[in-house]
CSV table of C-alpha atoms and ligand atoms in Angstrom, one decimal:
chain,number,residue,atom,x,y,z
I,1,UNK,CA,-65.4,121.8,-61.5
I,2,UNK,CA,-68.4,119.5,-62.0
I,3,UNK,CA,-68.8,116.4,-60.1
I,4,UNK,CA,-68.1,114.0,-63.3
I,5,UNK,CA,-64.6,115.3,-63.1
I,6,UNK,CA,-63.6,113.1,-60.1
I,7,UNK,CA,-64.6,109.8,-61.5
I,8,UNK,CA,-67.2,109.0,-58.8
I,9,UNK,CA,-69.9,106.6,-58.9
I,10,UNK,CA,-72.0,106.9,-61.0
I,11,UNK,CA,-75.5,106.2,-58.6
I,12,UNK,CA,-73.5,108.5,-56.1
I,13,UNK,CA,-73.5,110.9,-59.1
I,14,UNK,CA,-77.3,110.8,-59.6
I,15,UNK,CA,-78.1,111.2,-56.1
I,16,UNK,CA,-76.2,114.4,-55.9
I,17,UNK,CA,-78.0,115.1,-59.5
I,18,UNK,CA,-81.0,115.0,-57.8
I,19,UNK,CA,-80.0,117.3,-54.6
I,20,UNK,CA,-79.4,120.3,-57.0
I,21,UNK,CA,-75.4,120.2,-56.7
I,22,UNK,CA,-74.1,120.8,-60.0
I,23,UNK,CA,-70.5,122.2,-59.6
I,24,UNK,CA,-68.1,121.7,-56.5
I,25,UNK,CA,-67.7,123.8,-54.0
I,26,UNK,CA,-64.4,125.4,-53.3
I,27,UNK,CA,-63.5,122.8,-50.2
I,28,UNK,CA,-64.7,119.9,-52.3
I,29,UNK,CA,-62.9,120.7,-55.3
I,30,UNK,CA,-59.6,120.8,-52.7
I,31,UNK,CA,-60.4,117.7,-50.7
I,32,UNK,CA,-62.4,115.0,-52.8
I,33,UNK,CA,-59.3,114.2,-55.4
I,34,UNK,CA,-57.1,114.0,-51.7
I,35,UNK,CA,-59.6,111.9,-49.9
I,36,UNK,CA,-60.0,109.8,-53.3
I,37,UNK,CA,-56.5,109.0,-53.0
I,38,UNK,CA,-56.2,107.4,-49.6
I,39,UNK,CA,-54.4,110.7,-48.5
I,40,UNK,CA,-55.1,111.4,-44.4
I,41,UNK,CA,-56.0,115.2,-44.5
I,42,UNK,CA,-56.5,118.3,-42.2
I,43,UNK,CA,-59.0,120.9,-43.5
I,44,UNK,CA,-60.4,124.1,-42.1
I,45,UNK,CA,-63.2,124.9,-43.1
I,46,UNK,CA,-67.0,126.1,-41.6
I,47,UNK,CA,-70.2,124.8,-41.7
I,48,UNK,CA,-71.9,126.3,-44.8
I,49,UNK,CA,-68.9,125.6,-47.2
I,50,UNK,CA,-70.3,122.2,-48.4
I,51,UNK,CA,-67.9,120.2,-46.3
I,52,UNK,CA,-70.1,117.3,-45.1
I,53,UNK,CA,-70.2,116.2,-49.2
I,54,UNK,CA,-66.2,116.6,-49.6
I,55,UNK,CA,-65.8,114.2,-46.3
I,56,UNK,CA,-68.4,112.0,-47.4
I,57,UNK,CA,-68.5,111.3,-51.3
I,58,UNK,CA,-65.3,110.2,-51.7
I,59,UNK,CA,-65.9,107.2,-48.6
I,60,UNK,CA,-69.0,106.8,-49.8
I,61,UNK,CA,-67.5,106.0,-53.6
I,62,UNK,CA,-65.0,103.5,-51.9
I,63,UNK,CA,-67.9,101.9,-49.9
I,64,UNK,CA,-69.6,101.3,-53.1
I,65,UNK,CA,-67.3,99.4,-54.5
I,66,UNK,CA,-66.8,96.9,-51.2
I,67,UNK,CA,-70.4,95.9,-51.6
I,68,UNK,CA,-71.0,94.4,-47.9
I,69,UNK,CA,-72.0,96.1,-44.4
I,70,UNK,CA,-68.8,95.9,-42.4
I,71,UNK,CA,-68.8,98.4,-39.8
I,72,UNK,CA,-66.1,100.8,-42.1
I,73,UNK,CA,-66.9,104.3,-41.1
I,74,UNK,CA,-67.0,106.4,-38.6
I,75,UNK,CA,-67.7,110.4,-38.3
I,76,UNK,CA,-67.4,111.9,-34.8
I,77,UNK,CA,-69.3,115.0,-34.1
I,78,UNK,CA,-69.6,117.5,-31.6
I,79,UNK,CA,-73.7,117.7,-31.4
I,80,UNK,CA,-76.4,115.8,-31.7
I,81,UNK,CA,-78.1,118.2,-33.9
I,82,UNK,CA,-74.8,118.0,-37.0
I,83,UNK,CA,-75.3,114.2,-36.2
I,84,UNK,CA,-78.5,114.4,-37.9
I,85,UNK,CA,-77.5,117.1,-40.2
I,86,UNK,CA,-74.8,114.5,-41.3
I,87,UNK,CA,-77.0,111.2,-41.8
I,88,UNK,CA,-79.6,113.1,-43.8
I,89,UNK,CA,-76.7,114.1,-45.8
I,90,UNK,CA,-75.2,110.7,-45.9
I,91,UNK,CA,-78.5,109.1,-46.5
I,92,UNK,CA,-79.3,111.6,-49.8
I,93,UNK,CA,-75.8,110.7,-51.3
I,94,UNK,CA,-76.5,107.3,-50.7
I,95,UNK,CA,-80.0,106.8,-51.8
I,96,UNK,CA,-78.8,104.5,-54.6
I,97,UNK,CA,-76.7,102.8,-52.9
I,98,UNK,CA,-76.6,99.4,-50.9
I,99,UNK,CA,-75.3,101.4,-47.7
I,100,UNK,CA,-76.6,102.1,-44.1
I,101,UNK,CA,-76.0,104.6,-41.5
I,102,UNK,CA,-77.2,105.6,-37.7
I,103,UNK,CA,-76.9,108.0,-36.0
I,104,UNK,CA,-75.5,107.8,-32.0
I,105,UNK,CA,-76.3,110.8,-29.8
I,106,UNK,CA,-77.3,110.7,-26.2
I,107,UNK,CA,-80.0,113.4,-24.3
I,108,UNK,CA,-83.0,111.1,-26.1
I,109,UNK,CA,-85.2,108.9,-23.3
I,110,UNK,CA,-83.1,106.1,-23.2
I,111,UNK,CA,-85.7,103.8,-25.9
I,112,UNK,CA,-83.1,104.9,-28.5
I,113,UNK,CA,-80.5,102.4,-26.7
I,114,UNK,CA,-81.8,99.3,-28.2
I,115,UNK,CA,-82.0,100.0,-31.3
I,116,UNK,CA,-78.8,101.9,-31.1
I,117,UNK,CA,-76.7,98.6,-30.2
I,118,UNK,CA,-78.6,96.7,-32.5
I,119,UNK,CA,-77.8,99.3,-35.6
I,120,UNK,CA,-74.1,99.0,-34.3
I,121,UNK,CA,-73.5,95.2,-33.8
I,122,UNK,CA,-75.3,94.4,-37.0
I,123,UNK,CA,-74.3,95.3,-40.6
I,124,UNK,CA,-74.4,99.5,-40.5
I,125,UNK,CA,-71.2,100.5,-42.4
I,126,UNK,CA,-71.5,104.3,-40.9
I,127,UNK,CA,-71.8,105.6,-38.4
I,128,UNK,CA,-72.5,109.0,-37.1
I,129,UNK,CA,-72.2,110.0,-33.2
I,130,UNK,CA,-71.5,112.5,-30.3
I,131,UNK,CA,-68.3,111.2,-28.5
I,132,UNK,CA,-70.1,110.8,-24.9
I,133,UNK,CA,-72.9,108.4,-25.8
I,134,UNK,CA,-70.3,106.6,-28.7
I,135,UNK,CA,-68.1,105.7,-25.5
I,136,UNK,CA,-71.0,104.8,-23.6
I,137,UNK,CA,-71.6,101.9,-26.1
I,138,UNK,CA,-67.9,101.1,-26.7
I,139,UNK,CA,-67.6,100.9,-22.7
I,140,UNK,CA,-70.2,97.9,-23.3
I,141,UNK,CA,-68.0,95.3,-25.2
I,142,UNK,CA,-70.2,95.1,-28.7
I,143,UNK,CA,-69.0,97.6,-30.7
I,144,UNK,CA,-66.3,96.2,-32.9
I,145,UNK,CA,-63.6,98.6,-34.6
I,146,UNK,CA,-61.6,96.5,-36.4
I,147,UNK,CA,-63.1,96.6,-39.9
I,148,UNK,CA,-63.4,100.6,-39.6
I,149,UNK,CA,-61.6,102.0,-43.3
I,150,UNK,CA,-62.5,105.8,-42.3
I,151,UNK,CA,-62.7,108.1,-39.2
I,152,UNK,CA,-63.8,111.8,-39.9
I,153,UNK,CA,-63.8,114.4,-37.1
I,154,UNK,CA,-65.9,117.0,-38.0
I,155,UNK,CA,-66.1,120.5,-36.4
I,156,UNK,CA,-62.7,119.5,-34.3
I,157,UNK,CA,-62.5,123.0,-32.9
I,158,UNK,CA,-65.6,122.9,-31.6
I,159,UNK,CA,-65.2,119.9,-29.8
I,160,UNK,CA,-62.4,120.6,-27.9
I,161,UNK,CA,-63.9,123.6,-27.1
I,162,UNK,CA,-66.4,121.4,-25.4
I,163,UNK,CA,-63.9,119.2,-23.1
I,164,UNK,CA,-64.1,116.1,-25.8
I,165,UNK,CA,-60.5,115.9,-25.6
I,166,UNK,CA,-60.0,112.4,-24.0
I,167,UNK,CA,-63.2,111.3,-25.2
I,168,UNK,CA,-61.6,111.8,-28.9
I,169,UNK,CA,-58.3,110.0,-27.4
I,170,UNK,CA,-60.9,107.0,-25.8
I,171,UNK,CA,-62.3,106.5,-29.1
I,172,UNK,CA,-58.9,106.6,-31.1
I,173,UNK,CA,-58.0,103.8,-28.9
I,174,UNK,CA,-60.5,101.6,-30.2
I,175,UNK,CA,-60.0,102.1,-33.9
I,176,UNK,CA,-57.0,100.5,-36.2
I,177,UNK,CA,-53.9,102.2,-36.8
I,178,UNK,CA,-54.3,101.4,-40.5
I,179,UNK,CA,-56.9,103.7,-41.1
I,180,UNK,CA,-57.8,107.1,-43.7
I,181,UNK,CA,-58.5,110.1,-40.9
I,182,UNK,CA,-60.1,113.1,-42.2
I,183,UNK,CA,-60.3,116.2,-39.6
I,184,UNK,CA,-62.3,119.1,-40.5
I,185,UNK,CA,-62.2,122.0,-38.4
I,186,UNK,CA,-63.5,125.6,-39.1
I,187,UNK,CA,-60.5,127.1,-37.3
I,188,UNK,CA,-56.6,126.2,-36.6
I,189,UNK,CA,-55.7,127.1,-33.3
I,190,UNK,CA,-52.7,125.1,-31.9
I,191,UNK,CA,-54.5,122.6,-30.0
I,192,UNK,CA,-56.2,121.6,-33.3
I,193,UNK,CA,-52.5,120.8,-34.8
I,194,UNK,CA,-51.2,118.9,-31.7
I,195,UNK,CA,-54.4,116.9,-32.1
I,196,UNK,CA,-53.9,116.4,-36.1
I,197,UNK,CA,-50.1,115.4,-35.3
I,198,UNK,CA,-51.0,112.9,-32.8
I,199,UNK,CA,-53.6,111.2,-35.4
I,200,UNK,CA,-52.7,112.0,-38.2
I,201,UNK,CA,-50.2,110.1,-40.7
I,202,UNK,CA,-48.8,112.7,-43.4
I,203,UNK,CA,-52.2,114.5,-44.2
I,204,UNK,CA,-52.4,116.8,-47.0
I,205,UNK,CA,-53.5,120.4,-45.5
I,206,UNK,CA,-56.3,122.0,-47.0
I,207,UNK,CA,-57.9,125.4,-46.0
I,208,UNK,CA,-60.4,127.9,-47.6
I,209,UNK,CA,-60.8,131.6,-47.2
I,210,UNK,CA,-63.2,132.5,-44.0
I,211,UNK,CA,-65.8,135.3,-46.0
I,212,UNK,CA,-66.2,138.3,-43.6
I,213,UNK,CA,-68.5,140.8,-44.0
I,214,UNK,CA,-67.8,144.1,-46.3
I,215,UNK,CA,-66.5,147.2,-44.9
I,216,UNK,CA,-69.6,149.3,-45.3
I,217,UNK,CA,-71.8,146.9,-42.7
I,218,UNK,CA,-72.0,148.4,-39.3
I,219,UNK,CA,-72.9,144.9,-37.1
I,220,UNK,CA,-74.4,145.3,-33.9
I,221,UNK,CA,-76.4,143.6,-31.5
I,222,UNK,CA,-78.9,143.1,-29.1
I,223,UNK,CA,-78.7,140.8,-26.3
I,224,UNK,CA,-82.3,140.3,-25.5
I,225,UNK,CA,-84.8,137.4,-24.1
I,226,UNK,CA,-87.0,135.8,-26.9
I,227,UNK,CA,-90.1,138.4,-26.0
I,228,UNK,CA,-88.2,141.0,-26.4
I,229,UNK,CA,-87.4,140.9,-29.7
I,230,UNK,CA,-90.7,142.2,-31.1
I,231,UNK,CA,-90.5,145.3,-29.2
I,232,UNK,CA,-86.9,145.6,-30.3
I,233,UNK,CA,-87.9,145.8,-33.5
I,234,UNK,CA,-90.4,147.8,-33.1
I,235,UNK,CA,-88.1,150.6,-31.3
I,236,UNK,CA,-85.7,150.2,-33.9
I,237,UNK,CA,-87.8,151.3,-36.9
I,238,UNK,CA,-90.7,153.3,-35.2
I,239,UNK,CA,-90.3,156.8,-36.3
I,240,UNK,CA,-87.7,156.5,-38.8
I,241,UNK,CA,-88.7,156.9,-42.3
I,242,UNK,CA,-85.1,156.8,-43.8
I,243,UNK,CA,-85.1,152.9,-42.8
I,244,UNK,CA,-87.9,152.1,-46.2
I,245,UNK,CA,-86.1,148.9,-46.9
I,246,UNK,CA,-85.8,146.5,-43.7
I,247,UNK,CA,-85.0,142.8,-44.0
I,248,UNK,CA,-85.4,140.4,-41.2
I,249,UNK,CA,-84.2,137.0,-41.4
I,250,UNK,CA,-85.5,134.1,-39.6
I,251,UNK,CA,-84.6,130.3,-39.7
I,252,UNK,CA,-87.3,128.7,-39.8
I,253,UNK,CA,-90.7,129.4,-41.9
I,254,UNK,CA,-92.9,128.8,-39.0
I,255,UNK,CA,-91.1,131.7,-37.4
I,256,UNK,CA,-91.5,134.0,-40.8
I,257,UNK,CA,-95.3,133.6,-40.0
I,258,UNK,CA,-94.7,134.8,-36.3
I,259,UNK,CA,-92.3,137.8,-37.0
I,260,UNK,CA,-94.9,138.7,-40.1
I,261,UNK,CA,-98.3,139.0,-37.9
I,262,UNK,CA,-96.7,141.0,-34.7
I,263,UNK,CA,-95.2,143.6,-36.6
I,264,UNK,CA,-98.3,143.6,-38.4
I,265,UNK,CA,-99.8,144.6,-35.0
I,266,UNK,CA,-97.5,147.2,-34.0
I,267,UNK,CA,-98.6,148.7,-37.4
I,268,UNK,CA,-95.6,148.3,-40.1
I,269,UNK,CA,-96.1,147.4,-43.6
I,270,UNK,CA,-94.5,144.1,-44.1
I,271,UNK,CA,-95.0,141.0,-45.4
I,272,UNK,CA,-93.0,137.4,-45.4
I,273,UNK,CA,-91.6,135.2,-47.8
I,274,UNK,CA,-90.7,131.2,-47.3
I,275,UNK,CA,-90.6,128.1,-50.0
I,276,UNK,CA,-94.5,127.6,-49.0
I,277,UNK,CA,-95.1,130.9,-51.3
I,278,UNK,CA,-96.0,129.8,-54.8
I,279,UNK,CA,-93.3,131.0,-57.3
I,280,UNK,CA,-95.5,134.4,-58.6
I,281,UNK,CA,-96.8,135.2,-55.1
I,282,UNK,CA,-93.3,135.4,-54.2
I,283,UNK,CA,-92.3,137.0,-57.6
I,284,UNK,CA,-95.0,140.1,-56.1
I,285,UNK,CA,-93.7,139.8,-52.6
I,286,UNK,CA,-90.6,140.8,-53.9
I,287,UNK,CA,-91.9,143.4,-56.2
I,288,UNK,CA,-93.5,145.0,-53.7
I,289,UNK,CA,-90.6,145.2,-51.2
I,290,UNK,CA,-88.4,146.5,-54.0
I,291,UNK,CA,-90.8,149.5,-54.8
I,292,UNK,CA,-90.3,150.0,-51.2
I,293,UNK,CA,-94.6,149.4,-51.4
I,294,UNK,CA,-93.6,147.0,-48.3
I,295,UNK,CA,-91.5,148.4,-45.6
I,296,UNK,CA,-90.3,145.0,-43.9
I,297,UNK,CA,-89.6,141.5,-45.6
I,298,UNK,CA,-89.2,138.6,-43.0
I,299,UNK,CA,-87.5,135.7,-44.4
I,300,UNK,CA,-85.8,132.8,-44.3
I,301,UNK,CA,-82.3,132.1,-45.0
I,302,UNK,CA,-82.9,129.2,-48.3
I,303,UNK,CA,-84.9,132.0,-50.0
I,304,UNK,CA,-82.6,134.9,-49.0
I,305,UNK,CA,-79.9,133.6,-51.2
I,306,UNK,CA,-81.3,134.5,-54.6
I,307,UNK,CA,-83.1,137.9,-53.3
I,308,UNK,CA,-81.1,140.9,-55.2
I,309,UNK,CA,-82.6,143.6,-54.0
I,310,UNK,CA,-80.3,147.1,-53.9
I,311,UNK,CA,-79.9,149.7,-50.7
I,312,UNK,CA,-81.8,147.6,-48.0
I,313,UNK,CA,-80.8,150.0,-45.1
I,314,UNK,CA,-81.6,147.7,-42.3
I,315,UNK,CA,-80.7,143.8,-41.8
I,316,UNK,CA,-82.2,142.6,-38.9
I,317,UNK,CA,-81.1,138.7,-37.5
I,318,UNK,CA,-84.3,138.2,-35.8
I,319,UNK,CA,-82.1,134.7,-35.0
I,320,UNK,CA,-78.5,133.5,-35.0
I,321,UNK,CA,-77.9,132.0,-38.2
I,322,UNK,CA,-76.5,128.2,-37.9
I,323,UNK,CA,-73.0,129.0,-39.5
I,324,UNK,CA,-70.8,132.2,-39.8
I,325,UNK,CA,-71.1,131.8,-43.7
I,326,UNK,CA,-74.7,132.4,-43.3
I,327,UNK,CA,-74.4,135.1,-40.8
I,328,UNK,CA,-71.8,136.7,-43.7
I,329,UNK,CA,-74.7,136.3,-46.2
I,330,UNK,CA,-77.4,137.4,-44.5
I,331,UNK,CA,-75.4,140.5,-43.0
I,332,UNK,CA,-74.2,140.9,-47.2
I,333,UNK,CA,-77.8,141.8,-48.1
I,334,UNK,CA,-76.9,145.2,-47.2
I,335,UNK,CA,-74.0,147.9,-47.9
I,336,UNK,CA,-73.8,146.0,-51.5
I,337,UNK,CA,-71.5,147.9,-53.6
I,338,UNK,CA,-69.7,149.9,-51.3
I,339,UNK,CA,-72.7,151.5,-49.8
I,340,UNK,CA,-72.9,151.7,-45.9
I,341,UNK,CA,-76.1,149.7,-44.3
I,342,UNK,CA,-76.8,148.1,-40.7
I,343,UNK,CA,-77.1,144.7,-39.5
I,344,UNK,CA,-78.6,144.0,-36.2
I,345,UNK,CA,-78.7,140.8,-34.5
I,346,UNK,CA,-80.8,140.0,-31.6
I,347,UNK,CA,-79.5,137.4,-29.7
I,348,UNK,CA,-81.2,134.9,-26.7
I,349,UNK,CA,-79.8,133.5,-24.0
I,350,UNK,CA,-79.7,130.4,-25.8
I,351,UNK,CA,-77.8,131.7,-28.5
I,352,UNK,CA,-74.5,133.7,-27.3
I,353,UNK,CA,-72.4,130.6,-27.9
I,354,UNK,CA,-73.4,130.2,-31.4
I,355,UNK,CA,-73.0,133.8,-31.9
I,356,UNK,CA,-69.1,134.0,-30.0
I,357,UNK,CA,-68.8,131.8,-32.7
I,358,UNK,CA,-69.6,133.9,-35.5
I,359,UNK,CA,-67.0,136.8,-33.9
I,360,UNK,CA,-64.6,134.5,-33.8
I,361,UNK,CA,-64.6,133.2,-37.3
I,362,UNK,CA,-65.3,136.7,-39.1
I,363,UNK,CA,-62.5,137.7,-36.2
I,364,UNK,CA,-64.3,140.8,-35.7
I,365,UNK,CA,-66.1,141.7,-32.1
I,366,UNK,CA,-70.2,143.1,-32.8
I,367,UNK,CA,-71.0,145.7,-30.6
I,368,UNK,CA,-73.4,144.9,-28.1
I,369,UNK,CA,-76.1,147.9,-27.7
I,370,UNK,CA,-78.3,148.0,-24.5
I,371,UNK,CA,-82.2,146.9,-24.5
I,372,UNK,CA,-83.9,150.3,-24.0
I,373,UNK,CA,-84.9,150.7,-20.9
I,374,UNK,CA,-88.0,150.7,-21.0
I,375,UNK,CA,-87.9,146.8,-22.3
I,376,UNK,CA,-86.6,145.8,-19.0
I,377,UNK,CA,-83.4,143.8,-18.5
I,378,UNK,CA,-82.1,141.3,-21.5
I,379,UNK,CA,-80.0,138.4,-20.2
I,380,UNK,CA,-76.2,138.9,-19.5
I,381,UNK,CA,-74.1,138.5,-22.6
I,382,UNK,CA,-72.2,134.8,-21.1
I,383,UNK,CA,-70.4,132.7,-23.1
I,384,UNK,CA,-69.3,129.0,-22.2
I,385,UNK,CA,-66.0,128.8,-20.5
I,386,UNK,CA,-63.8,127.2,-23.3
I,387,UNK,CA,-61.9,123.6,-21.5
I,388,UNK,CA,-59.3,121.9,-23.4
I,389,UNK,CA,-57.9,118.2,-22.3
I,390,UNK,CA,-61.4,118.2,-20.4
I,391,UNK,CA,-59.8,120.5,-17.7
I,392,UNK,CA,-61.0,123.8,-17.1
I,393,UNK,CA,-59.0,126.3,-18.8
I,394,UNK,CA,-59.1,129.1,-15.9
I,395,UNK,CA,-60.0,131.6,-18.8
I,396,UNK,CA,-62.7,132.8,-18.6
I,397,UNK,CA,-65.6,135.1,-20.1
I,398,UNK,CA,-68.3,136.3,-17.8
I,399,UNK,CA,-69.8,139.6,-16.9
I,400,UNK,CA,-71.6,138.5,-13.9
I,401,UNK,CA,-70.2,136.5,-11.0
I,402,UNK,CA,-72.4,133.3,-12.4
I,403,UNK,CA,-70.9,130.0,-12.2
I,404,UNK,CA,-70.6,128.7,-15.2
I,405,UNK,CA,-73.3,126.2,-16.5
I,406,UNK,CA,-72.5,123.7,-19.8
I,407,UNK,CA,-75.2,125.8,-21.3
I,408,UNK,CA,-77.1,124.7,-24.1
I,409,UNK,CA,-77.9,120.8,-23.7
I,410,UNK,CA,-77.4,120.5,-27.4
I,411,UNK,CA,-73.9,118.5,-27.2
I,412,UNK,CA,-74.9,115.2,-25.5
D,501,AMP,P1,-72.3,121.7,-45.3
D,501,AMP,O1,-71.2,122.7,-45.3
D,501,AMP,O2,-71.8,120.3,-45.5
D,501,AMP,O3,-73.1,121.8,-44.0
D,501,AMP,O4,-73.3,122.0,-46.5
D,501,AMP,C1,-74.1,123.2,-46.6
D,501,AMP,C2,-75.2,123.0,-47.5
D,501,AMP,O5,-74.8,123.1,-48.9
D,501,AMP,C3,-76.0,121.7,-47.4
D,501,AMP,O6,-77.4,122.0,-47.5
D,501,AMP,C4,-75.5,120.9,-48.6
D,501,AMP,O7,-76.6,120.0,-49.1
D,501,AMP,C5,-75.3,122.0,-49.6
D,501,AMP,N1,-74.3,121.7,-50.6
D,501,AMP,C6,-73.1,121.1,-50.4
D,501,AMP,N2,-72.3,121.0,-51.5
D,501,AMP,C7,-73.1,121.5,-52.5
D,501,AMP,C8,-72.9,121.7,-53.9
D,501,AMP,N3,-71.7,121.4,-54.5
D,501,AMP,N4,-73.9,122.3,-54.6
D,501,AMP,C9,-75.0,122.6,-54.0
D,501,AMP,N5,-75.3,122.5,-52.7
D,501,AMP,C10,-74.3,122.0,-52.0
């Protein structure tokens, strides 16, 4: 389905012209006809699957047609970093449009307070925040509700998983009954539908098919401190000339030009491949890796998506990918058409939420190999106690007798 097909504005029709997106995805196809309707809905769905667009095109073509900065939207997020991920979004569907959004996310020095209070008291029609530093302002008096249209949770799981429970209550107290609430949540556990039931009025249910990796893929892992990973690697391959085609992925492309030059020391063939390539130097990158002239291609997830290559034997996650449908992708690259191939992730200490995560959605546990010994000790494989109604749920998930810590700072 293209985008014309739902009758949307036309500027919010060029902006999405210009960000590549031709045809729907499948949530957006689902949920934009819903949402265009008035309808309250309940979606599941993960990061990855285009879901930010379904929430926020169909506000955004309502919005357009109000013409004034009323205070009309609100999305609710569990971290600051899909606040930001959100607003770019926002501000790229919008970029024709006479509409404003700001983010509000807390863990920044305290100078973004100011102009935080003055983007909320004064003509921003969205907003985008983290429930802890949202309540912080609403606690404050200036924040008014009462011309607010739209309230989206996003990542709803996730958030309770966090202990935003009450927070989400706090802020539902502040908003108008007669409201459209959208709820997006990659998983449905029963918390997630006592929560939907208490907010929302008759939604319309959506869901779309979690991808999971193919048969074939053996997944496994490493649990491993950042400068370990190298010498991972580098016991992984060394000495093992049946693994010719070896892929490692990387988020970033600063990080593709890190990974590239210390296997280059250790001595392996390989070579990188990122956007900043020109189009025929990565044409022969490619070339090369698929004559099996290069041993090990390090790249990054935007430019893994159109690489076909056939029997890669080893897929190494030199990170954890952002989302589950990128972890699926990446870990797809091998074991195409029903051959068998590996996928290795190497995972930080920073990371073993984001990767319990993953397991959860592709409902499949990884094995977790030891760091040779002769790497020393990785961290201990911990994940954050999940707490629900911001009480501490009593299960919980660690190997060592730690106390738990919140962990990763990101959320606040
Ligand atoms: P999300 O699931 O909202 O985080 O979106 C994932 C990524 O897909 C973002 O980079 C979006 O800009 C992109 N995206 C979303 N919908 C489409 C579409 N219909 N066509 C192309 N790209 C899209």
């Amino acid at each position: 389905m293209r985008f014309d097909d739902f009758g949307l504005n036309e500027k919010i029709l060029e902006a999405i012209s210009y960000m590549g997106y031709e045809k729907a995805s499948e949530i957006q196809e689902l949920t934009i006809p819903a949402i265009l309707n008035g309808n309250d809905i309940l979606a599941c769905a993960q990061t990855g699957t285009g879901k930010t667009a379904a929430f926020m095109l169909p506000i955004l073509d309502h919005l357009a047609t109000e013409d004034n900065h009323d205070l009309s939207t609100l999305v609710v997020v569990p971290t600051r970093e899909l606040a930001i991920q959100i607003n770019q979004q926002i501000q790229g569907f919008s970029y024709f449009l006479n509409i404003n959004s700001v983010t509000v996310y807390g863990g920044r020095d305290g100078s973004d307070w100011d102009a935080e209070s003055k983007a909320l008291t004064k003509g921003t029609n969205i907003i985008v925040a983290t429930p802890g530093k949202l309540i912080s302002h609403l606690n404050l008096g200036y924040v008014k509700f009462d011309k607010l249209k739209h309230l989206v949770l996003d990542e709803a799981d996730r958030m309770l998983d966090i202990g935003f429970y009450d927070d989400i209550l706090r802020i539902l107290s502040y908003v108008p009954d007669e409201r459209q609430t959208l709820m997006f949540s990659a998983t449905m556990p029963q918390k997630i539908r006592d929560l939907a039931s208490k907010i929302l009025k008759n939604p319309v249910e959506f869901s779309t098919a979690i991808s999971k990796p193919a048969e074939g893929v053996l997944q496994a892992a490493y649990v491993v401190y950042e400068n370990q990973k190298i010498p991972v690697i580098n016991s992984l391959i060394a000495n093992k000339p049946d693994l010719d085609s070896i892929l490692v992925f990387s988020s970033t492309k600063k990080k593709v030009l890190e990974i590239v030059k210390s296997l280059k020391k250790a001595g392996n063939s390989v070579e990188g491949i990122s956007s900043d390539l020109e189009q025929k130097e990565r044409e022969d990158v490619l070339m090369r890796f698929r004559s099996r002239r290069t041993r090990v291609l390090v790249a990054t997830d935007v430019l893994s998506r159109g690489i076909d290559i056939k029997d890669i034997n080893l897929i190494i996650n030199f990170d954890v990918p952002g989302s589950a449908e990128d972890y699926v992708h990446r870990v797809g690259r091998t074991a195409r058409a029903d051959k068998t191939g590996i996928a290795i992730s190497l995972i930080n200490e920073h990371d073993m939420d984001k990767f319990d995560r993953i397991e959860k959605l592709i409902e499949q546990e990884v094995l977790k190999i030891p760091v040779p010994v002769e790497l020393g000790d990785g961290p201990v494989y911990k994940v954050r106690p999940k707490r629900s109604g911001g009480r501490p749920s009593g299960k919980r998930k660690f190997s060592s007798g730690r106390k738990p810590n919140r962990g990763s700072s990101n959320t606040e």
